[in-house]
Every structure is written in structure tokens, then in C-alpha cells.
Coordinates of N, CA and C in Angstrom, one line a residue:
M6 N 153.3 127.1 -29.5 CA 153.3 127.7 -30.8 C 153.3 126.6 -31.9
D7 N 152.7 126.9 -33.0 CA 152.7 126.0 -34.1 C 154.0 126.1 -34.9
Y8 N 154.5 124.9 -35.4 CA 155.7 124.9 -36.2 C 155.3 124.3 -37.6
Y9 N 156.1 124.8 -38.5 CA 155.8 124.3 -39.9 C 157.1 124.3 -40.6
G10 N 157.2 123.7 -41.8 CA 158.5 123.6 -42.5 C 158.4 124.4 -43.8
L11 N 159.5 125.0 -44.1 CA 159.7 125.7 -45.4 C 160.7 124.9 -46.1
S12 N 160.3 124.2 -47.2 CA 161.2 123.3 -47.9 C 162.0 124.1 -49.0
L13 N 163.2 123.7 -49.3 CA 164.0 124.3 -50.3 C 164.2 123.3 -51.4
L14 N 164.1 123.8 -52.7 CA 164.4 123.0 -53.8 C 165.0 123.8 -54.9
I15 N 166.0 123.4 -55.6 CA 166.6 124.1 -56.7 C 165.9 123.7 -57.9
A16 N 165.6 124.6 -58.8 CA 164.9 124.3 -60.0 C 165.3 125.3 -61.1
S17 N 165.2 124.8 -62.3 CA 165.4 125.7 -63.5 C 164.0 126.2 -63.9
L18 N 163.8 127.5 -63.9 CA 162.4 128.0 -64.1 C 162.2 128.8 -65.3
L19 N 163.2 129.4 -65.9 CA 163.0 130.3 -67.0 C 164.1 130.0 -68.1
T20 N 163.8 130.2 -69.3 CA 164.8 130.1 -70.4 C 165.9 131.1 -70.0
G21 N 167.1 130.6 -70.1 CA 168.3 131.4 -69.8 C 168.6 131.5 -68.4
V22 N 167.8 130.8 -67.5 CA 168.1 130.8 -66.1 C 168.3 129.4 -65.7
S23 N 169.3 129.2 -64.9 CA 169.6 127.8 -64.5 C 169.8 127.6 -63.0
C24 N 169.8 126.4 -62.6 CA 170.2 126.1 -61.2 C 171.6 125.6 -61.1
E25 N 172.3 125.5 -62.3 CA 173.7 125.1 -62.3 C 174.5 126.0 -61.4
G26 N 175.3 125.4 -60.5 CA 176.1 126.2 -59.7 C 175.5 126.7 -58.4
L27 N 174.2 126.4 -58.2 CA 173.5 126.8 -56.9 C 173.3 125.6 -56.1
T28 N 173.6 125.7 -54.8 CA 173.4 124.6 -53.8 C 172.7 125.1 -52.6
A29 N 171.7 124.5 -52.2 CA 171.0 124.9 -51.0 C 171.9 124.6 -49.8
V30 N 171.9 125.6 -48.8 CA 172.7 125.4 -47.6 C 172.0 124.3 -46.7
K31 N 170.7 124.4 -46.6 CA 169.9 123.4 -45.9 C 168.7 123.0 -46.8
D32 N 168.2 121.8 -46.6 CA 167.1 121.3 -47.4 C 165.8 121.8 -46.8
E33 N 165.7 122.0 -45.5 CA 164.4 122.4 -44.9 C 164.7 123.3 -43.7
E34 N 163.7 124.2 -43.4 CA 163.8 125.1 -42.3 C 162.5 124.9 -41.5
F35 N 162.6 124.8 -40.2 CA 161.4 124.8 -39.3 C 161.5 126.0 -38.4
R36 N 160.4 126.8 -38.4 CA 160.4 128.0 -37.6 C 159.0 128.2 -37.0
S37 N 158.9 128.9 -35.9 CA 157.6 129.2 -35.4 C 157.0 130.4 -36.1
E38 N 155.7 130.5 -36.1 CA 155.0 131.6 -36.8 C 155.4 132.9 -36.2
G39 N 155.6 133.9 -37.0 CA 156.0 135.2 -36.6 C 157.5 135.4 -36.5
S40 N 158.3 134.4 -36.6 CA 159.7 134.5 -36.5 C 160.3 134.8 -38.0
S41 N 161.5 135.3 -38.0 CA 162.1 135.5 -39.4 C 162.8 134.2 -39.8
V42 N 162.8 134.0 -41.1 CA 163.4 132.8 -41.7 C 164.4 133.2 -42.7
T43 N 165.6 132.6 -42.7 CA 166.6 132.8 -43.8 C 166.8 131.5 -44.6
L44 N 166.6 131.6 -45.9 CA 166.8 130.4 -46.8 C 168.0 130.8 -47.6
S45 N 169.1 129.9 -47.6 CA 170.3 130.3 -48.2 C 170.8 129.3 -49.3
Y46 N 171.4 129.9 -50.3 CA 172.0 129.1 -51.4 C 173.4 129.6 -51.6
R47 N 174.3 128.7 -52.0 CA 175.7 129.0 -52.3 C 175.9 128.9 -53.8
Y48 N 176.5 129.9 -54.3 CA 176.8 129.9 -55.8 C 178.2 129.4 -56.0
S49 N 178.5 128.7 -57.1 CA 179.7 128.0 -57.3 C 180.9 129.0 -57.6
K50 N 180.6 130.3 -57.8 CA 181.6 131.2 -58.1 C 181.3 132.5 -57.4
K51 N 182.2 133.5 -57.4 CA 181.9 134.8 -56.8 C 181.0 135.5 -57.8
A52 N 179.8 135.9 -57.3 CA 178.9 136.6 -58.2 C 179.3 138.0 -58.4
D53 N 178.8 138.6 -59.5 CA 179.1 140.0 -59.8 C 177.8 140.6 -60.3
G54 N 177.9 141.9 -60.7 CA 176.7 142.7 -61.0 C 176.0 142.2 -62.2
T55 N 176.6 141.3 -63.0 CA 175.9 140.8 -64.2 C 175.1 139.5 -64.0
D56 N 175.4 138.9 -62.8 CA 174.6 137.7 -62.4 C 173.3 138.2 -61.8
S57 N 172.2 137.5 -62.2 CA 170.9 137.9 -61.6 C 170.3 136.7 -60.9
F58 N 169.8 136.9 -59.7 CA 169.2 135.8 -58.9 C 167.7 136.0 -58.8
F59 N 166.9 135.0 -58.9 CA 165.5 135.0 -58.9 C 165.0 134.0 -57.9
W60 N 164.1 134.5 -57.0 CA 163.5 133.7 -55.9 C 162.0 133.5 -56.2
Y61 N 161.6 132.2 -56.0 CA 160.2 131.8 -56.2 C 159.7 131.0 -55.0
R62 N 158.4 131.0 -54.9 CA 157.7 130.1 -53.9 C 156.7 129.3 -54.7
Q63 N 156.5 128.0 -54.3 CA 155.5 127.2 -55.0 C 154.7 126.4 -54.0
Y64 N 153.4 126.5 -54.1 CA 152.5 125.7 -53.2 C 152.1 124.5 -54.0
P65 N 151.8 123.4 -53.3 CA 151.4 122.1 -54.0 C 150.3 122.4 -55.0
G66 N 150.5 121.8 -56.2 CA 149.5 121.9 -57.3 C 149.4 123.3 -58.0
K67 N 150.2 124.2 -57.6 CA 150.2 125.6 -58.2 C 151.5 125.9 -58.9
P68 N 151.4 126.9 -59.8 CA 152.7 127.3 -60.5 C 153.6 128.1 -59.5
P69 N 154.9 128.2 -59.8 CA 155.7 129.0 -59.0 C 155.3 130.5 -59.0
E70 N 155.5 131.1 -57.9 CA 155.2 132.6 -57.7 C 156.5 133.3 -57.6
F71 N 156.7 134.3 -58.4 CA 158.0 135.1 -58.4 C 157.9 136.0 -57.1
L72 N 159.0 136.0 -56.3 CA 159.0 136.8 -55.1 C 159.9 138.0 -55.2
I73 N 161.1 137.8 -55.6 CA 162.1 138.9 -55.6 C 163.3 138.5 -56.5
S74 N 164.0 139.5 -57.0 CA 165.2 139.3 -57.8 C 166.2 140.3 -57.4
H75 N 167.5 140.0 -57.6 CA 168.6 140.9 -57.3 C 169.8 140.5 -58.1
T76 N 170.8 141.4 -58.1 CA 172.1 141.1 -58.8 C 173.0 140.4 -57.8
G77 N 174.1 139.9 -58.3 CA 175.1 139.3 -57.4 C 175.9 140.2 -56.5
T78 N 175.7 141.5 -56.8 CA 176.3 142.5 -55.9 C 175.3 143.1 -54.9
G79 N 174.1 142.7 -55.0 CA 173.1 143.2 -54.0 C 172.2 144.3 -54.4
S80 N 172.1 144.6 -55.7 CA 171.2 145.6 -56.2 C 169.8 144.9 -56.5
K81 N 168.7 145.4 -55.9 CA 167.4 144.9 -56.1 C 167.0 145.1 -57.5
L82 N 166.4 144.1 -58.1 CA 165.8 144.3 -59.5 C 164.3 144.4 -59.4
Q83 N 163.6 143.5 -58.7 CA 162.2 143.5 -58.6 C 161.8 142.9 -57.3
D84 N 160.7 143.3 -56.6 CA 160.2 142.7 -55.4 C 158.7 142.8 -55.4
P85 N 157.9 142.1 -56.2 CA 156.5 142.3 -56.3 C 155.7 141.8 -55.1
V86 N 156.3 140.9 -54.3 CA 155.6 140.3 -53.1 C 156.1 140.9 -51.8
P87 N 155.3 141.6 -51.0 CA 155.8 142.1 -49.8 C 156.2 141.0 -48.8
G88 N 157.0 141.4 -47.8 CA 157.4 140.5 -46.7 C 158.7 139.7 -47.0
F89 N 159.3 139.9 -48.1 CA 160.5 139.2 -48.5 C 161.7 140.2 -48.7
S90 N 162.9 139.9 -48.4 CA 164.0 140.7 -48.7 C 165.2 139.7 -49.0
F91 N 166.3 140.2 -49.4 CA 167.4 139.3 -49.7 C 168.7 139.9 -49.1
K92 N 169.7 139.1 -49.0 CA 171.0 139.5 -48.6 C 172.1 138.8 -49.4
V93 N 173.0 139.5 -50.0 CA 174.2 138.9 -50.7 C 175.3 139.0 -49.6
R94 N 175.8 137.9 -49.3 CA 176.9 137.9 -48.3 C 178.2 138.6 -48.8
D95 N 179.0 139.0 -47.9 CA 180.3 139.7 -48.4 C 181.1 138.9 -49.3
D96 N 181.1 137.6 -49.2 CA 181.9 136.8 -50.1 C 181.4 136.7 -51.5
K97 N 180.1 137.2 -51.7 CA 179.4 137.2 -53.0 C 179.2 135.7 -53.5
I98 N 179.2 134.8 -52.6 CA 179.0 133.4 -52.9 C 177.6 132.9 -52.3
Q99 N 177.3 133.4 -51.1 CA 176.1 133.0 -50.4 C 175.0 134.0 -50.6
M100 N 173.8 133.6 -51.1 CA 172.7 134.4 -51.3 C 171.6 134.0 -50.3
D101 N 171.0 134.9 -49.6 CA 169.9 134.6 -48.6 C 168.6 135.2 -49.0
L102 N 167.5 134.5 -48.9 CA 166.2 135.0 -49.0 C 165.7 135.1 -47.5
L103 N 165.2 136.3 -47.2 CA 164.7 136.6 -45.8 C 163.2 136.7 -45.8
I104 N 162.5 135.9 -45.0 CA 161.1 136.0 -44.8 C 161.0 136.7 -43.5
I105 N 160.5 137.9 -43.6 CA 160.5 138.9 -42.4 C 159.7 138.4 -41.2
S106 N 158.5 138.0 -41.4 CA 157.6 137.5 -40.3 C 156.8 136.3 -40.9
A107 N 157.4 135.1 -40.7 CA 156.8 133.9 -41.3 C 155.4 133.6 -40.8
A108 N 154.6 133.2 -41.7 CA 153.2 132.7 -41.4 C 153.0 131.3 -41.9
V109 N 152.0 130.6 -41.4 CA 151.7 129.3 -41.9 C 151.6 129.3 -43.4
T110 N 151.1 130.3 -44.0 CA 150.9 130.4 -45.4 C 152.2 130.4 -46.2
D111 N 153.3 130.7 -45.5 CA 154.7 130.7 -46.1 C 155.2 129.3 -46.2
S112 N 154.5 128.3 -45.7 CA 155.0 126.9 -45.8 C 154.8 126.4 -47.3
A113 N 156.0 126.3 -48.0 CA 155.9 126.0 -49.4 C 157.3 125.5 -49.8
V114 N 157.5 125.3 -51.1 CA 158.8 125.0 -51.7 C 159.3 126.3 -52.2
Y115 N 160.6 126.6 -51.9 CA 161.2 127.8 -52.4 C 162.3 127.5 -53.4
Y116 N 162.4 128.3 -54.5 CA 163.3 128.1 -55.5 C 164.2 129.3 -55.6
C117 N 165.5 129.0 -56.0 CA 166.4 130.1 -56.4 C 167.0 129.7 -57.7
A118 N 167.0 130.6 -58.6 CA 167.6 130.4 -60.0 C 168.5 131.6 -60.3
V119 N 169.5 131.3 -61.1 CA 170.5 132.3 -61.5 C 170.6 132.5 -63.0
R120 N 170.7 133.7 -63.5 CA 171.0 134.0 -64.9 C 172.5 134.4 -64.8
P121 N 173.4 133.6 -65.1 CA 174.9 133.9 -65.0 C 175.4 134.8 -66.0
T122 N 176.6 135.3 -65.8 CA 177.3 136.2 -66.7 C 177.6 135.3 -68.0
V123 N 177.4 135.9 -69.1 CA 177.7 135.3 -70.4 C 179.3 135.3 -70.6
T124 N 179.8 134.2 -70.8 CA 181.3 134.1 -71.0 C 181.5 133.3 -72.3
G125 N 182.7 133.4 -72.9 CA 183.0 132.6 -74.0 C 182.4 133.2 -75.3
N126 N 181.9 132.3 -76.2 CA 181.3 132.7 -77.4 C 179.9 133.4 -77.2
T127 N 179.8 134.7 -77.5 CA 178.6 135.4 -77.4 C 177.9 135.6 -78.7
R128 N 178.4 135.0 -79.8 CA 177.8 135.2 -81.1 C 176.6 134.3 -81.2
T129 N 175.7 134.7 -82.1 CA 174.4 134.0 -82.3 C 174.7 132.5 -82.6
L130 N 173.8 131.6 -82.0 CA 173.9 130.2 -82.3 C 173.3 129.9 -83.7
Y131 N 172.5 130.7 -84.2 CA 171.9 130.5 -85.5 C 172.5 131.4 -86.6
K132 N 173.8 131.1 -86.8 CA 174.5 131.9 -87.8 C 173.9 131.9 -89.2
N133 N 173.3 130.7 -89.5 CA 172.8 130.6 -90.9 C 171.6 131.5 -91.1
L134 N 171.0 132.1 -90.1 CA 169.9 133.0 -90.3 C 170.4 134.4 -90.9
Q135 N 171.7 134.6 -90.8 CA 172.2 135.8 -91.3 C 172.5 135.8 -92.8
Y136 N 172.3 134.6 -93.4 CA 172.6 134.4 -94.8 C 171.4 134.0 -95.6
S137 N 171.3 134.4 -96.9 CA 170.2 134.0 -97.7 C 170.4 132.5 -98.1
T138 N 169.4 131.8 -98.6 CA 169.5 130.4 -98.9 C 169.7 130.3 -100.4
T139 N 170.5 129.3 -100.8 CA 170.7 129.1 -102.3 C 169.5 128.6 -103.0
S140 N 168.5 127.9 -102.3 CA 167.4 127.4 -103.0 C 166.4 128.6 -103.4
T141 N 166.5 129.7 -102.7 CA 165.5 130.8 -103.0 C 166.1 132.0 -103.6
R142 N 167.4 132.2 -103.3 CA 168.0 133.5 -103.7 C 169.4 133.4 -104.4
G143 N 169.8 132.2 -104.7 CA 171.2 132.1 -105.3 C 172.2 131.8 -104.2
P144 N 173.5 132.1 -104.5 CA 174.6 131.8 -103.6 C 174.4 132.6 -102.3
P145 N 175.0 132.0 -101.2 CA 174.9 132.7 -99.9 C 175.6 134.1 -99.9
T146 N 175.0 135.0 -99.4 CA 175.6 136.4 -99.2 C 175.3 136.9 -97.8
L147 N 176.2 137.6 -97.2 CA 176.1 138.1 -95.9 C 175.1 139.3 -95.9
L148 N 174.1 139.3 -95.1 CA 173.2 140.4 -95.0 C 173.7 141.4 -94.0
N149 N 173.8 142.6 -94.4 CA 174.2 143.7 -93.5 C 173.0 144.5 -93.0
H150 N 172.9 144.6 -91.8 CA 171.7 145.4 -91.2 C 172.2 146.6 -90.6

């Protein structure tokens, strides 16, 4: 049988999505064609329903392809590419991407990214946008919408 590698790489792919707190369990997987493959990441904290995980595949010289997304509690959000599923382990720390029947065409770099729960200050970073400017409208006043 032919063998091939599925490489893992953590990357930040979208605004508001980060790789912070995600660690690949293994850097590479080698499996025979037709077998199932599990690619695993560990999250630095116990995930909850407000954490969203996004899985991507990237071939050399191509942009990342979105595969599947889910919450930290195991609810599927989207799965536009067939042949992939996910598992959130009972500890809510390990997230697995499952390739159901691997093919040579699945040999690629795989990414997992997370959009974590917002904690701390959730107010806008651009507070000055809520006020008029003195140069055009006089003294600052709070705009109520």
C-alpha cells in the first residue's frame, strides 16, 4: 500500500480567530490510503459553547480551504467539505479532526483555529467614534443611538 503524510500546522487564519492556546498533539500523521486519520489539537483551557473551532486544509501554493467548524461543546456549525467530521473529547480540551477514508489527495497541511470566548472589557476599542469632534461640531457630546 502507498503511504503519505498529513502535516499539521497551527495558524491564525481569520480576523478574531487565533492559534493562541492551541497545540498540535502530533506534528505529522502517516496512514495508508483508505484508513481513517485523526488529527488532534489541545486547547489551553476547557472549551465551552461560545468557543468556535475552525479546521482548514492547505495544498502547496494554494489558499487554505475551509473544512468544518464546531463549538467547544461539540455542536456542528458548518461542514461544506464531505469526508470530514470532528470530535470534542469529554475533557473539552482536546479537539479532533477525523478524515473518514483518507486518500492521497488528503496529503496537505491542516490548520485548526479558535475564536475564543470574549472575556474582560467587551466595550468598543474606538470609543472616540461615539463622540463628535471639536474641530467640526464644537465641544464633544455623547451621541445616543
